PDB file of C-alpha atoms in Angstrom:
ATOM      1  CA  MET A   1     116.825  85.431  86.413  1.00  0.00           C
ATOM      2  CA  THR A   2     113.507  84.456  87.566  1.00  0.00           C
ATOM      3  CA  ILE A   3     112.641  81.333  88.863  1.00  0.00           C
ATOM      4  CA  SER A   4     110.584  79.382  86.020  1.00  0.00           C
ATOM      5  CA  GLU A   5     114.178  79.582  84.461  1.00  0.00           C
ATOM      6  CA  GLU A   6     116.251  78.518  86.831  1.00  0.00           C
ATOM      7  CA  ASN A   7     115.634  74.667  87.741  1.00  0.00           C
ATOM      8  CA  ASN A   8     117.466  74.929  90.831  1.00  0.00           C
ATOM      9  CA  PHE A   9     114.797  76.736  93.466  1.00  0.00           C
ATOM     10  CA  SER A  10     112.351  74.958  93.405  1.00  0.00           C
ATOM     11  CA  ASP A  11     111.682  75.611  97.117  1.00  0.00           C
ATOM     12  CA  ILE A  12     110.743  79.172  96.404  1.00  0.00           C
ATOM     13  CA  ASN A  13     107.221  79.507  95.306  1.00  0.00           C
ATOM     14  CA  LYS A  14     106.557  82.447  94.488  1.00  0.00           C
ATOM     15  CA  ASP A  15     105.004  83.186  91.192  1.00  0.00           C
ATOM     16  CA  GLU A  16     106.751  83.759  87.775  1.00  0.00           C
ATOM     17  CA  ASP A  17     107.240  87.750  87.896  1.00  0.00           C
ATOM     18  CA  VAL A  18     109.611  86.644  90.878  1.00  0.00           C
ATOM     19  CA  PHE A  19     113.164  87.560  90.492  1.00  0.00           C
ATOM     20  CA  VAL A  20     116.040  85.536  93.087  1.00  0.00           C
ATOM     21  CA  PHE A  21     119.137  86.804  92.568  1.00  0.00           C
ATOM     22  CA  PRO A  22     122.684  85.798  95.327  1.00  0.00           C
ATOM     23  CA  THR A  23     122.431  87.660  98.472  1.00  0.00           C
ATOM     24  CA  SER A  24     125.600  90.475  99.149  1.00  0.00           C
ATOM     25  CA  TYR A  25     128.105  89.147 101.801  1.00  0.00           C
ATOM     26  CA  GLY A  26     126.532  91.502 104.242  1.00  0.00           C
ATOM     27  CA  GLN A  27     123.536  90.035 103.250  1.00  0.00           C
ATOM     28  CA  LYS A  28     124.650  86.593 104.072  1.00  0.00           C
ATOM     29  CA  ARG A  29     125.686  87.003 107.202  1.00  0.00           C
ATOM     30  CA  MET A  30     122.646  88.601 108.011  1.00  0.00           C
ATOM     31  CA  TRP A  31     120.856  85.978 106.986  1.00  0.00           C
ATOM     32  CA  PHE A  32     123.185  83.444 109.070  1.00  0.00           C
ATOM     33  CA  LEU A  33     122.482  84.650 112.227  1.00  0.00           C
ATOM     34  CA  ASP A  34     119.334  84.863 111.757  1.00  0.00           C
ATOM     35  CA  GLN A  35     119.005  81.978 111.312  1.00  0.00           C
ATOM     36  CA  PHE A  36     121.480  81.033 114.500  1.00  0.00           C
ATOM     37  CA  GLU A  37     118.873  83.913 116.051  1.00  0.00           C
ATOM     38  CA  PRO A  38     115.448  83.685 114.673  1.00  0.00           C
ATOM     39  CA  ASN A  39     112.806  86.307 115.914  1.00  0.00           C
ATOM     40  CA  SER A  40     116.126  88.941 116.709  1.00  0.00           C
ATOM     41  CA  PRO A  41     115.933  92.570 116.584  1.00  0.00           C
ATOM     42  CA  TYR A  42     118.801  93.068 116.726  1.00  0.00           C
ATOM     43  CA  TYR A  43     119.454  94.527 113.055  1.00  0.00           C
ATOM     44  CA  ASN A  44     116.221  96.599 113.556  1.00  0.00           C
ATOM     45  CA  ILE A  45     116.375 100.359 112.537  1.00  0.00           C
ATOM     46  CA  PRO A  46     114.105 101.752 113.531  1.00  0.00           C
ATOM     47  CA  VAL A  47     113.476 105.820 113.243  1.00  0.00           C
ATOM     48  CA  ALA A  48     110.856 109.017 113.978  1.00  0.00           C
ATOM     49  CA  PHE A  49     109.571 111.638 112.831  1.00  0.00           C
ATOM     50  CA  LYS A  50     106.929 114.036 113.183  1.00  0.00           C
ATOM     51  CA  ILE A  51     104.603 115.523 110.299  1.00  0.00           C
ATOM     52  CA  THR A  52     103.307 119.031 111.394  1.00  0.00           C
ATOM     53  CA  GLY A  53     100.321 120.441 109.334  1.00  0.00           C
ATOM     54  CA  LYS A  54      97.534 119.536 107.193  1.00  0.00           C
ATOM     55  CA  PHE A  55      97.441 115.717 107.151  1.00  0.00           C
ATOM     56  CA  GLN A  56      95.783 112.995 104.989  1.00  0.00           C
ATOM     57  CA  LYS A  57      96.183 109.287 104.819  1.00  0.00           C
ATOM     58  CA  GLN A  58      95.523 108.355 102.036  1.00  0.00           C
ATOM     59  CA  PHE A  59      97.797 109.807 100.473  1.00  0.00           C
ATOM     60  CA  PHE A  60     100.409 109.815 103.187  1.00  0.00           C
ATOM     61  CA  MET A  61      99.827 105.658 102.021  1.00  0.00           C
ATOM     62  CA  GLN A  62      99.446 106.535  97.492  1.00  0.00           C
ATOM     63  CA  THR A  63     103.344 107.890  98.315  1.00  0.00           C
ATOM     64  CA  ILE A  64     104.716 104.969 100.338  1.00  0.00           C
ATOM     65  CA  ASN A  65     103.811 102.720  97.891  1.00  0.00           C
ATOM     66  CA  LYS A  66     105.055 104.765  95.230  1.00  0.00           C
ATOM     67  CA  ILE A  67     108.934 104.553  97.107  1.00  0.00           C
ATOM     68  CA  ILE A  68     108.205 101.105  97.494  1.00  0.00           C
ATOM     69  CA  GLU A  69     107.572 100.609  94.071  1.00  0.00           C
ATOM     70  CA  ARG A  70     111.123 102.528  93.095  1.00  0.00           C
ATOM     71  CA  HIS A  71     112.865 101.032  95.571  1.00  0.00           C
ATOM     72  CA  GLU A  72     113.460  96.960  95.337  1.00  0.00           C
ATOM     73  CA  SER A  73     115.356  96.545  98.386  1.00  0.00           C
ATOM     74  CA  LEU A  74     111.853  97.398  99.844  1.00  0.00           C
ATOM     75  CA  ARG A  75     110.115  94.058  98.393  1.00  0.00           C
ATOM     76  CA  THR A  76     112.972  91.862  99.008  1.00  0.00           C
ATOM     77  CA  THR A  77     112.662  88.574 101.354  1.00  0.00           C
ATOM     78  CA  PHE A  78     115.362  85.705 101.973  1.00  0.00           C
ATOM     79  CA  ALA A  79     114.621  82.369 100.374  1.00  0.00           C
ATOM     80  CA  ASN A  80     116.522  79.172 101.982  1.00  0.00           C
ATOM     81  CA  VAL A  81     117.404  76.814  98.959  1.00  0.00           C
ATOM     82  CA  LYS A  82     119.308  73.969  99.586  1.00  0.00           C
ATOM     83  CA  GLY A  83     120.767  75.702 103.122  1.00  0.00           C
ATOM     84  CA  GLU A  84     122.116  79.119 101.231  1.00  0.00           C
ATOM     85  CA  PRO A  85     120.200  82.607 100.921  1.00  0.00           C
ATOM     86  CA  PHE A  86     118.967  83.814  97.544  1.00  0.00           C
ATOM     87  CA  GLN A  87     117.093  87.429  97.799  1.00  0.00           C
ATOM     88  CA  VAL A  88     114.125  87.390  96.708  1.00  0.00           C
ATOM     89  CA  ILE A  89     112.540  90.772  94.890  1.00  0.00           C
ATOM     90  CA  SER A  90     108.730  90.998  94.071  1.00  0.00           C
ATOM     91  CA  PRO A  91     107.297  92.674  90.950  1.00  0.00           C
ATOM     92  CA  GLU A  92     104.832  94.310  93.358  1.00  0.00           C
ATOM     93  CA  LEU A  93     104.030  95.017  97.373  1.00  0.00           C
ATOM     94  CA  LYS A  94     101.667  96.929  98.378  1.00  0.00           C
ATOM     95  CA  ILE A  95     101.020  97.571 101.826  1.00  0.00           C
ATOM     96  CA  ASN A  96      98.433  99.332 104.247  1.00  0.00           C
ATOM     97  CA  ILE A  97      99.587 101.901 107.033  1.00  0.00           C
ATOM     98  CA  PRO A  98      97.946 101.438 110.325  1.00  0.00           C
ATOM     99  CA  LEU A  99      97.086 104.197 111.983  1.00  0.00           C
ATOM    100  CA  ILE A 100      96.878 104.230 115.787  1.00  0.00           C
ATOM    101  CA  ASP A 101      94.604 107.135 116.770  1.00  0.00           C
ATOM    102  CA  LEU A 102      95.927 108.567 120.519  1.00  0.00           C
ATOM    103  CA  LEU A 103      93.436 111.661 121.021  1.00  0.00           C
ATOM    104  CA  SER A 104      92.084 110.401 123.835  1.00  0.00           C
ATOM    105  CA  HIS A 105      95.600 110.885 125.320  1.00  0.00           C
ATOM    106  CA  ASP A 106      96.054 113.629 127.900  1.00  0.00           C
ATOM    107  CA  ARG A 107      98.940 115.758 126.844  1.00  0.00           C
ATOM    108  CA  ASN A 108     100.946 114.230 129.359  1.00  0.00           C
ATOM    109  CA  SER A 109     100.319 110.840 128.973  1.00  0.00           C
ATOM    110  CA  ILE A 110     100.786 111.404 125.497  1.00  0.00           C
ATOM    111  CA  ASP A 111     104.676 111.719 124.680  1.00  0.00           C
ATOM    112  CA  GLN A 112     104.941 108.186 126.598  1.00  0.00           C
ATOM    113  CA  GLU A 113     102.379 106.706 124.830  1.00  0.00           C
ATOM    114  CA  VAL A 114     104.103 107.844 121.326  1.00  0.00           C
ATOM    115  CA  LYS A 115     107.536 106.874 122.934  1.00  0.00           C
ATOM    116  CA  ASN A 116     106.003 102.930 124.664  1.00  0.00           C
ATOM    117  CA  ILE A 117     104.598 102.212 120.446  1.00  0.00           C
ATOM    118  CA  ALA A 118     107.745 102.977 118.843  1.00  0.00           C
ATOM    119  CA  VAL A 119     110.372 101.034 121.420  1.00  0.00           C
ATOM    120  CA  LYS A 120     108.025  98.437 121.156  1.00  0.00           C
ATOM    121  CA  GLU A 121     107.571  98.564 116.963  1.00  0.00           C
ATOM    122  CA  ALA A 122     110.938  98.814 116.872  1.00  0.00           C
ATOM    123  CA  ARG A 123     111.655  96.031 118.930  1.00  0.00           C
ATOM    124  CA  ALA A 124     109.496  93.632 117.393  1.00  0.00           C
ATOM    125  CA  PRO A 125     111.177  90.994 114.555  1.00  0.00           C
ATOM    126  CA  PHE A 126     111.132  90.808 111.359  1.00  0.00           C
ATOM    127  CA  ASP A 127     110.550  87.627 109.714  1.00  0.00           C
ATOM    128  CA  LEU A 128     113.589  87.293 106.223  1.00  0.00           C
ATOM    129  CA  ALA A 129     111.500  84.637 103.828  1.00  0.00           C
ATOM    130  CA  THR A 130     107.670  86.394 104.490  1.00  0.00           C
ATOM    131  CA  GLY A 131     109.057  89.974 104.674  1.00  0.00           C
ATOM    132  CA  PRO A 132     108.203  92.705 103.870  1.00  0.00           C
ATOM    133  CA  LEU A 133     111.200  93.985 106.345  1.00  0.00           C
ATOM    134  CA  PHE A 134     109.912  97.053 107.043  1.00  0.00           C
ATOM    135  CA  ARG A 135     106.951  98.324 108.734  1.00  0.00           C
ATOM    136  CA  VAL A 136     105.191 101.986 108.687  1.00  0.00           C
ATOM    137  CA  LYS A 137     103.029 103.149 112.339  1.00  0.00           C
ATOM    138  CA  LEU A 138     101.353 106.707 112.082  1.00  0.00           C
ATOM    139  CA  LEU A 139     100.103 108.259 115.618  1.00  0.00           C
ATOM    140  CA  ARG A 140      98.162 111.062 115.057  1.00  0.00           C
ATOM    141  CA  LEU A 141      98.709 112.777 118.433  1.00  0.00           C
ATOM    142  CA  SER A 142      96.445 115.727 116.990  1.00  0.00           C
ATOM    143  CA  GLU A 143      94.790 116.308 113.805  1.00  0.00           C
ATOM    144  CA  PHE A 144      98.035 118.673 113.087  1.00  0.00           C
ATOM    145  CA  ASP A 145     100.824 116.312 114.433  1.00  0.00           C
ATOM    146  CA  HIS A 146     101.640 112.639 113.114  1.00  0.00           C
ATOM    147  CA  VAL A 147     105.179 110.815 114.148  1.00  0.00           C
ATOM    148  CA  VAL A 148     105.990 108.529 111.404  1.00  0.00           C
ATOM    149  CA  LEU A 149     107.230 105.136 112.529  1.00  0.00           C
ATOM    150  CA  ILE A 150     109.516 103.140 110.076  1.00  0.00           C
ATOM    151  CA  THR A 151     111.684 100.275 111.145  1.00  0.00           C
ATOM    152  CA  MET A 152     113.511  98.625 108.768  1.00  0.00           C
ATOM    153  CA  HIS A 153     115.900  95.336 108.725  1.00  0.00           C
ATOM    154  CA  HIS A 154     119.195  96.213 108.212  1.00  0.00           C
ATOM    155  CA  ILE A 155     119.713  93.550 106.026  1.00  0.00           C
ATOM    156  CA  ILE A 156     117.832  95.527 103.395  1.00  0.00           C
ATOM    157  CA  SER A 157     118.840  99.112 105.132  1.00  0.00           C
ATOM    158  CA  ASP A 158     120.943 101.098 106.348  1.00  0.00           C
ATOM    159  CA  GLY A 159     121.556 103.914 108.004  1.00  0.00           C
ATOM    160  CA  TRP A 160     121.878 106.100 104.728  1.00  0.00           C
ATOM    161  CA  SER A 161     119.974 104.201 102.596  1.00  0.00           C
ATOM    162  CA  MET A 162     117.155 104.976 105.297  1.00  0.00           C
ATOM    163  CA  GLY A 163     118.168 108.706 105.359  1.00  0.00           C
ATOM    164  CA  ILE A 164     116.997 108.376 101.773  1.00  0.00           C
ATOM    165  CA  LEU A 165     113.602 106.689 102.077  1.00  0.00           C
ATOM    166  CA  VAL A 166     112.950 110.122 104.729  1.00  0.00           C
ATOM    167  CA  SER A 167     113.457 112.162 102.371  1.00  0.00           C
ATOM    168  CA  GLU A 168     111.510 111.164 100.044  1.00  0.00           C
ATOM    169  CA  ILE A 169     108.607 111.110 101.806  1.00  0.00           C
TER     170      ILE A 169
END
């Protein structure tokens, strides 16, 4: 249903093309836990992988945004409607992927810096109401070596779906 078709969802301040759906049992459980302990990283699912070879950031960003276009869960947030969670699926979402350039680091410190950034990223909380509920960061180690960090909230993904996402990239 669209928001304009259902008066009970007037609490959701979104465009008319946004779609609202009930949550699954698991999503509802995670949403309630998030209400009790907001800004918790406990349900973050991080993954990191290395890309070696010629790399063009604009093509990588296009790839990620095409994947977002195909998978509704990546465009989903969770609204509180009279104390109950509902999935809100936006028709469109484009993200910008930050590039962290580590070229100035010496070879001995680069691995530790990658680890520090990955841990910080994995621990950063998500806001279930505003989203997006996944993040992508790109670390440039050298002209031909990059590390991709993806973090998703478990409310929209699990380990299996994260594997699918990585294989699509």
